[in-house]
Structures are given as structure tokens and as C-alpha cells.
Amino acid sequence: MSELKEPKPAKVITGLLISPSVNQQECFEMLFRHFGDIDFISESIQFDYSKYYEPEMGTGLKRRFVAYKDLRRQDDLVSLKLLAMEIEDRFKEQGKRRLNVDPGLVTLERLVLATGKNYTHRIYLRTGVFADLTLVFKKGTYI
């Protein structure tokens, strides 16, 4: 019989898609206020892998990743997604997102992202939020 116990806390990350009209400094300040001290911000990468977001967010999107200093409980994933959606709403222009914030949790075993989209490999949590097992750590690397 298994014994139920709390998992270790996880590292919080956010993946960002940023429209050219977004003030990135303002974005990072808002992320700091909602998610806590930032300990890493990636360089800006041109996002041209998909046109999925263009109808809503336009062209010239940039991808950035942000990591936060404090570890969080793994069952905080839903609240992190709800906070991310609040931030997205603050940057909307004419009802369209200009910022996409995808929160996730990194542990020694995996990377799990929060999403509002259902799919076969996603597990429903609550409040319309699903957990997406994005990467698994195996044989010394994430796959």
C-alpha cells in the first residue's frame, strides 16, 4: 500500500509570448508582483514556429522565459494559471491578448505547464485548468 505524502516544492517558470506593443519592463514588474522575485529572464527569441497566435496577437512575437526564486507547492499550479490570466488581461488591447503567460512547475522529475486546453495527455485539475506533462527527466536529460 502506498503512503500519501506531500511532494517537494517546485520551481515556478513562465513562458511568455510578447507582442511588439507590450512594454516588457512593465510586464516583468507585473510578473514580479504576482509571482515573486525573479532569478532568471531569458534573451528574447523570435517566435516564428507557429502562426497559431497571430490572429489574436499579431506578428513579430517574441518568446521569453522567466524563472522565480521561491519554490511553490505543486498544487499551486491552478492559482498560478489564474494569476497569469489576470496579467494577460491587463495587457489586452481591443479585447485581444498582446501577452501570453504560460506558468509551469519544474521538478527533478518533470516540467508541467498549466493550460486551459484539454487534450488526451492533459489531466483536469479544477476551475478549467489542466496540467500538461510537457517534459520528463530521464537518463540525465529532459525528454
JSON list of C-alpha atoms in Angstrom, two decimals:
[
{"chain": "A", "resi": 1, "resn": "MET", "atom": "CA", "xyz": [0.00, 0.00, 0.00]},
{"chain": "A", "resi": 2, "resn": "SER", "atom": "CA", "xyz": [1.32, 3.44, -0.86]},
{"chain": "A", "resi": 3, "resn": "GLU", "atom": "CA", "xyz": [1.69, 6.14, 1.76]},
{"chain": "A", "resi": 4, "resn": "LEU", "atom": "CA", "xyz": [0.34, 9.56, 0.83]},
{"chain": "A", "resi": 5, "resn": "LYS", "atom": "CA", "xyz": [2.76, 12.44, 1.34]},
{"chain": "A", "resi": 6, "resn": "GLU", "atom": "CA", "xyz": [3.27, 15.94, 0.06]},
{"chain": "A", "resi": 7, "resn": "PRO", "atom": "CA", "xyz": [5.69, 16.25, -2.87]},
{"chain": "A", "resi": 8, "resn": "LYS", "atom": "CA", "xyz": [8.66, 18.58, -2.65]},
{"chain": "A", "resi": 9, "resn": "PRO", "atom": "CA", "xyz": [8.06, 22.17, -3.74]},
{"chain": "A", "resi": 10, "resn": "ALA", "atom": "CA", "xyz": [8.73, 23.09, -7.37]},
{"chain": "A", "resi": 11, "resn": "LYS", "atom": "CA", "xyz": [10.48, 25.85, -9.29]},
{"chain": "A", "resi": 12, "resn": "VAL", "atom": "CA", "xyz": [8.00, 28.23, -10.93]},
{"chain": "A", "resi": 13, "resn": "ILE", "atom": "CA", "xyz": [8.63, 29.29, -14.51]},
{"chain": "A", "resi": 14, "resn": "THR", "atom": "CA", "xyz": [6.62, 31.23, -17.05]},
{"chain": "A", "resi": 15, "resn": "GLY", "atom": "CA", "xyz": [6.86, 31.05, -20.81]},
{"chain": "A", "resi": 16, "resn": "LEU", "atom": "CA", "xyz": [5.94, 34.34, -22.44]},
{"chain": "A", "resi": 17, "resn": "LEU", "atom": "CA", "xyz": [4.83, 35.29, -25.92]},
{"chain": "A", "resi": 18, "resn": "ILE", "atom": "CA", "xyz": [5.12, 39.05, -26.25]},
{"chain": "A", "resi": 19, "resn": "SER", "atom": "CA", "xyz": [3.60, 41.28, -28.89]},
{"chain": "A", "resi": 20, "resn": "PRO", "atom": "CA", "xyz": [5.74, 44.25, -30.04]},
{"chain": "A", "resi": 21, "resn": "SER", "atom": "CA", "xyz": [3.25, 46.68, -28.43]},
{"chain": "A", "resi": 22, "resn": "VAL", "atom": "CA", "xyz": [3.90, 45.32, -24.91]},
{"chain": "A", "resi": 23, "resn": "ASN", "atom": "CA", "xyz": [6.20, 47.29, -22.61]},
{"chain": "A", "resi": 24, "resn": "GLN", "atom": "CA", "xyz": [8.43, 44.44, -21.44]},
{"chain": "A", "resi": 25, "resn": "GLN", "atom": "CA", "xyz": [9.69, 46.28, -18.35]},
{"chain": "A", "resi": 26, "resn": "GLU", "atom": "CA", "xyz": [6.09, 46.78, -17.23]},
{"chain": "A", "resi": 27, "resn": "CYS", "atom": "CA", "xyz": [5.44, 43.10, -17.94]},
{"chain": "A", "resi": 28, "resn": "PHE", "atom": "CA", "xyz": [8.38, 41.95, -15.79]},
{"chain": "A", "resi": 29, "resn": "GLU", "atom": "CA", "xyz": [7.34, 44.27, -12.96]},
{"chain": "A", "resi": 30, "resn": "MET", "atom": "CA", "xyz": [3.86, 42.76, -13.00]},
{"chain": "A", "resi": 31, "resn": "LEU", "atom": "CA", "xyz": [5.28, 39.22, -13.06]},
{"chain": "A", "resi": 32, "resn": "PHE", "atom": "CA", "xyz": [7.42, 40.12, -10.04]},
{"chain": "A", "resi": 33, "resn": "ARG", "atom": "CA", "xyz": [4.37, 41.46, -8.15]},
{"chain": "A", "resi": 34, "resn": "HIS", "atom": "CA", "xyz": [2.30, 38.34, -8.88]},
{"chain": "A", "resi": 35, "resn": "PHE", "atom": "CA", "xyz": [4.88, 35.52, -8.86]},
{"chain": "A", "resi": 36, "resn": "GLY", "atom": "CA", "xyz": [7.69, 36.85, -6.65]},
{"chain": "A", "resi": 37, "resn": "ASP", "atom": "CA", "xyz": [11.41, 37.51, -7.02]},
{"chain": "A", "resi": 38, "resn": "ILE", "atom": "CA", "xyz": [12.74, 36.75, -10.48]},
{"chain": "A", "resi": 39, "resn": "ASP", "atom": "CA", "xyz": [16.06, 34.95, -10.70]},
{"chain": "A", "resi": 40, "resn": "PHE", "atom": "CA", "xyz": [16.28, 34.43, -14.48]},
{"chain": "A", "resi": 41, "resn": "ILE", "atom": "CA", "xyz": [14.98, 36.10, -17.63]},
{"chain": "A", "resi": 42, "resn": "SER", "atom": "CA", "xyz": [15.94, 34.59, -20.97]},
{"chain": "A", "resi": 43, "resn": "GLU", "atom": "CA", "xyz": [17.02, 36.51, -24.01]},
{"chain": "A", "resi": 44, "resn": "SER", "atom": "CA", "xyz": [14.29, 37.45, -26.44]},
{"chain": "A", "resi": 45, "resn": "ILE", "atom": "CA", "xyz": [13.78, 34.85, -29.20]},
{"chain": "A", "resi": 46, "resn": "GLN", "atom": "CA", "xyz": [11.83, 35.46, -32.41]},
{"chain": "A", "resi": 47, "resn": "PHE", "atom": "CA", "xyz": [8.69, 33.27, -32.28]},
{"chain": "A", "resi": 48, "resn": "ASP", "atom": "CA", "xyz": [8.12, 32.03, -35.81]},
{"chain": "A", "resi": 49, "resn": "TYR", "atom": "CA", "xyz": [7.45, 28.34, -35.16]},
{"chain": "A", "resi": 50, "resn": "SER", "atom": "CA", "xyz": [3.69, 28.64, -35.49]},
{"chain": "A", "resi": 51, "resn": "LYS", "atom": "CA", "xyz": [1.09, 31.09, -36.74]},
{"chain": "A", "resi": 52, "resn": "TYR", "atom": "CA", "xyz": [-1.45, 29.89, -34.15]},
{"chain": "A", "resi": 53, "resn": "TYR", "atom": "CA", "xyz": [-1.27, 33.10, -32.08]},
{"chain": "A", "resi": 54, "resn": "GLU", "atom": "CA", "xyz": [-1.11, 35.61, -34.96]},
{"chain": "A", "resi": 55, "resn": "PRO", "atom": "CA", "xyz": [-4.89, 36.18, -35.43]},
{"chain": "A", "resi": 56, "resn": "GLU", "atom": "CA", "xyz": [-5.13, 37.35, -31.82]},
{"chain": "A", "resi": 57, "resn": "MET", "atom": "CA", "xyz": [-1.66, 38.69, -31.02]},
{"chain": "A", "resi": 58, "resn": "GLY", "atom": "CA", "xyz": [-0.36, 39.83, -34.40]},
{"chain": "A", "resi": 59, "resn": "THR", "atom": "CA", "xyz": [3.06, 39.25, -35.94]},
{"chain": "A", "resi": 60, "resn": "GLY", "atom": "CA", "xyz": [6.57, 39.88, -34.64]},
{"chain": "A", "resi": 61, "resn": "LEU", "atom": "CA", "xyz": [6.02, 37.89, -31.45]},
{"chain": "A", "resi": 62, "resn": "LYS", "atom": "CA", "xyz": [8.95, 37.28, -29.10]},
{"chain": "A", "resi": 63, "resn": "ARG", "atom": "CA", "xyz": [9.40, 34.29, -26.78]},
{"chain": "A", "resi": 64, "resn": "ARG", "atom": "CA", "xyz": [10.97, 34.71, -23.35]},
{"chain": "A", "resi": 65, "resn": "PHE", "atom": "CA", "xyz": [11.22, 32.51, -20.28]},
{"chain": "A", "resi": 66, "resn": "VAL", "atom": "CA", "xyz": [11.23, 33.69, -16.67]},
{"chain": "A", "resi": 67, "resn": "ALA", "atom": "CA", "xyz": [12.14, 31.70, -13.54]},
{"chain": "A", "resi": 68, "resn": "TYR", "atom": "CA", "xyz": [11.32, 32.70, -9.98]},
{"chain": "A", "resi": 69, "resn": "LYS", "atom": "CA", "xyz": [13.39, 32.41, -6.83]},
{"chain": "A", "resi": 70, "resn": "ASP", "atom": "CA", "xyz": [10.88, 30.95, -4.39]},
{"chain": "A", "resi": 71, "resn": "LEU", "atom": "CA", "xyz": [9.72, 27.36, -4.70]},
{"chain": "A", "resi": 72, "resn": "ARG", "atom": "CA", "xyz": [5.97, 26.71, -4.58]},
{"chain": "A", "resi": 73, "resn": "ARG", "atom": "CA", "xyz": [3.70, 23.85, -3.64]},
{"chain": "A", "resi": 74, "resn": "GLN", "atom": "CA", "xyz": [2.94, 21.71, -6.66]},
{"chain": "A", "resi": 75, "resn": "ASP", "atom": "CA", "xyz": [-0.79, 22.04, -6.09]},
{"chain": "A", "resi": 76, "resn": "ASP", "atom": "CA", "xyz": [-0.45, 25.81, -6.65]},
{"chain": "A", "resi": 77, "resn": "LEU", "atom": "CA", "xyz": [-0.49, 25.24, -10.42]},
{"chain": "A", "resi": 78, "resn": "VAL", "atom": "CA", "xyz": [-4.14, 26.29, -10.82]},
{"chain": "A", "resi": 79, "resn": "SER", "atom": "CA", "xyz": [-3.68, 29.53, -8.84]},
{"chain": "A", "resi": 80, "resn": "LEU", "atom": "CA", "xyz": [-0.57, 30.30, -10.91]},
{"chain": "A", "resi": 81, "resn": "LYS", "atom": "CA", "xyz": [-2.59, 29.91, -14.12]},
{"chain": "A", "resi": 82, "resn": "LEU", "atom": "CA", "xyz": [-5.33, 32.19, -12.79]},
{"chain": "A", "resi": 83, "resn": "LEU", "atom": "CA", "xyz": [-2.72, 34.83, -11.88]},
{"chain": "A", "resi": 84, "resn": "ALA", "atom": "CA", "xyz": [-1.22, 34.50, -15.36]},
{"chain": "A", "resi": 85, "resn": "MET", "atom": "CA", "xyz": [-4.61, 35.12, -16.93]},
{"chain": "A", "resi": 86, "resn": "GLU", "atom": "CA", "xyz": [-5.06, 38.28, -14.82]},
{"chain": "A", "resi": 87, "resn": "ILE", "atom": "CA", "xyz": [-1.73, 39.57, -16.14]},
{"chain": "A", "resi": 88, "resn": "GLU", "atom": "CA", "xyz": [-2.71, 38.74, -19.73]},
{"chain": "A", "resi": 89, "resn": "ASP", "atom": "CA", "xyz": [-5.96, 40.66, -19.25]},
{"chain": "A", "resi": 90, "resn": "ARG", "atom": "CA", "xyz": [-4.10, 43.81, -18.17]},
{"chain": "A", "resi": 91, "resn": "PHE", "atom": "CA", "xyz": [-2.22, 43.91, -21.46]},
{"chain": "A", "resi": 92, "resn": "LYS", "atom": "CA", "xyz": [-5.22, 43.33, -23.73]},
{"chain": "A", "resi": 93, "resn": "GLU", "atom": "CA", "xyz": [-5.89, 45.82, -26.50]},
{"chain": "A", "resi": 94, "resn": "GLN", "atom": "CA", "xyz": [-9.36, 45.95, -28.05]},
{"chain": "A", "resi": 95, "resn": "GLY", "atom": "CA", "xyz": [-10.19, 42.64, -26.37]},
{"chain": "A", "resi": 96, "resn": "LYS", "atom": "CA", "xyz": [-7.18, 40.81, -27.83]},
{"chain": "A", "resi": 97, "resn": "ARG", "atom": "CA", "xyz": [-4.23, 39.47, -25.90]},
{"chain": "A", "resi": 98, "resn": "ARG", "atom": "CA", "xyz": [-0.87, 41.06, -26.51]},
{"chain": "A", "resi": 99, "resn": "LEU", "atom": "CA", "xyz": [0.84, 38.92, -23.90]},
{"chain": "A", "resi": 100, "resn": "ASN", "atom": "CA", "xyz": [0.57, 35.17, -23.37]},
{"chain": "A", "resi": 101, "resn": "VAL", "atom": "CA", "xyz": [1.80, 33.90, -19.98]},
{"chain": "A", "resi": 102, "resn": "ASP", "atom": "CA", "xyz": [2.12, 30.12, -19.54]},
{"chain": "A", "resi": 103, "resn": "PRO", "atom": "CA", "xyz": [3.05, 29.16, -15.97]},
{"chain": "A", "resi": 104, "resn": "GLY", "atom": "CA", "xyz": [4.69, 25.88, -15.14]},
{"chain": "A", "resi": 105, "resn": "LEU", "atom": "CA", "xyz": [6.43, 23.92, -12.42]},
{"chain": "A", "resi": 106, "resn": "VAL", "atom": "CA", "xyz": [9.86, 22.32, -12.76]},
{"chain": "A", "resi": 107, "resn": "THR", "atom": "CA", "xyz": [10.89, 19.45, -10.50]},
{"chain": "A", "resi": 108, "resn": "LEU", "atom": "CA", "xyz": [13.68, 16.91, -10.66]},
{"chain": "A", "resi": 109, "resn": "GLU", "atom": "CA", "xyz": [11.25, 14.58, -12.45]},
{"chain": "A", "resi": 110, "resn": "ARG", "atom": "CA", "xyz": [9.32, 16.80, -14.87]},
{"chain": "A", "resi": 111, "resn": "LEU", "atom": "CA", "xyz": [8.08, 20.08, -16.30]},
{"chain": "A", "resi": 112, "resn": "VAL", "atom": "CA", "xyz": [4.32, 20.57, -16.02]},
{"chain": "A", "resi": 113, "resn": "LEU", "atom": "CA", "xyz": [2.59, 23.53, -17.67]},
{"chain": "A", "resi": 114, "resn": "ALA", "atom": "CA", "xyz": [-0.87, 24.86, -16.84]},
{"chain": "A", "resi": 115, "resn": "THR", "atom": "CA", "xyz": [-3.30, 25.23, -19.73]},
{"chain": "A", "resi": 116, "resn": "GLY", "atom": "CA", "xyz": [-6.96, 25.84, -20.35]},
{"chain": "A", "resi": 117, "resn": "LYS", "atom": "CA", "xyz": [-6.99, 23.49, -23.32]},
{"chain": "A", "resi": 118, "resn": "ASN", "atom": "CA", "xyz": [-7.99, 19.85, -22.92]},
{"chain": "A", "resi": 119, "resn": "TYR", "atom": "CA", "xyz": [-6.12, 17.12, -24.78]},
{"chain": "A", "resi": 120, "resn": "THR", "atom": "CA", "xyz": [-5.50, 13.39, -24.40]},
{"chain": "A", "resi": 121, "resn": "HIS", "atom": "CA", "xyz": [-2.36, 13.68, -22.25]},
{"chain": "A", "resi": 122, "resn": "ARG", "atom": "CA", "xyz": [-3.63, 16.53, -20.07]},
{"chain": "A", "resi": 123, "resn": "ILE", "atom": "CA", "xyz": [-5.15, 16.00, -16.64]},
{"chain": "A", "resi": 124, "resn": "TYR", "atom": "CA", "xyz": [-8.00, 18.19, -15.44]},
{"chain": "A", "resi": 125, "resn": "LEU", "atom": "CA", "xyz": [-7.28, 19.90, -12.12]},
{"chain": "A", "resi": 126, "resn": "ARG", "atom": "CA", "xyz": [-10.07, 22.42, -11.41]},
{"chain": "A", "resi": 127, "resn": "THR", "atom": "CA", "xyz": [-11.52, 25.77, -12.48]},
{"chain": "A", "resi": 128, "resn": "GLY", "atom": "CA", "xyz": [-10.99, 24.95, -16.17]},
{"chain": "A", "resi": 129, "resn": "VAL", "atom": "CA", "xyz": [-7.25, 24.34, -15.73]},
{"chain": "A", "resi": 130, "resn": "PHE", "atom": "CA", "xyz": [-5.42, 21.26, -17.00]},
{"chain": "A", "resi": 131, "resn": "ALA", "atom": "CA", "xyz": [-1.90, 20.02, -16.19]},
{"chain": "A", "resi": 132, "resn": "ASP", "atom": "CA", "xyz": [0.22, 19.35, -19.28]},
{"chain": "A", "resi": 133, "resn": "LEU", "atom": "CA", "xyz": [3.11, 16.96, -18.70]},
{"chain": "A", "resi": 134, "resn": "THR", "atom": "CA", "xyz": [5.48, 18.73, -21.08]},
{"chain": "A", "resi": 135, "resn": "LEU", "atom": "CA", "xyz": [8.87, 17.19, -20.29]},
{"chain": "A", "resi": 136, "resn": "VAL", "atom": "CA", "xyz": [10.07, 14.20, -18.28]},
{"chain": "A", "resi": 137, "resn": "PHE", "atom": "CA", "xyz": [13.58, 13.95, -16.82]},
{"chain": "A", "resi": 138, "resn": "LYS", "atom": "CA", "xyz": [15.05, 10.62, -17.88]},
{"chain": "A", "resi": 139, "resn": "LYS", "atom": "CA", "xyz": [18.63, 9.37, -18.21]},
{"chain": "A", "resi": 140, "resn": "GLY", "atom": "CA", "xyz": [20.10, 12.75, -17.31]},
{"chain": "A", "resi": 141, "resn": "THR", "atom": "CA", "xyz": [18.02, 14.95, -19.59]},
{"chain": "A", "resi": 142, "resn": "TYR", "atom": "CA", "xyz": [14.52, 16.26, -20.14]},
{"chain": "A", "resi": 143, "resn": "ILE", "atom": "CA", "xyz": [12.64, 14.48, -22.94]}
]
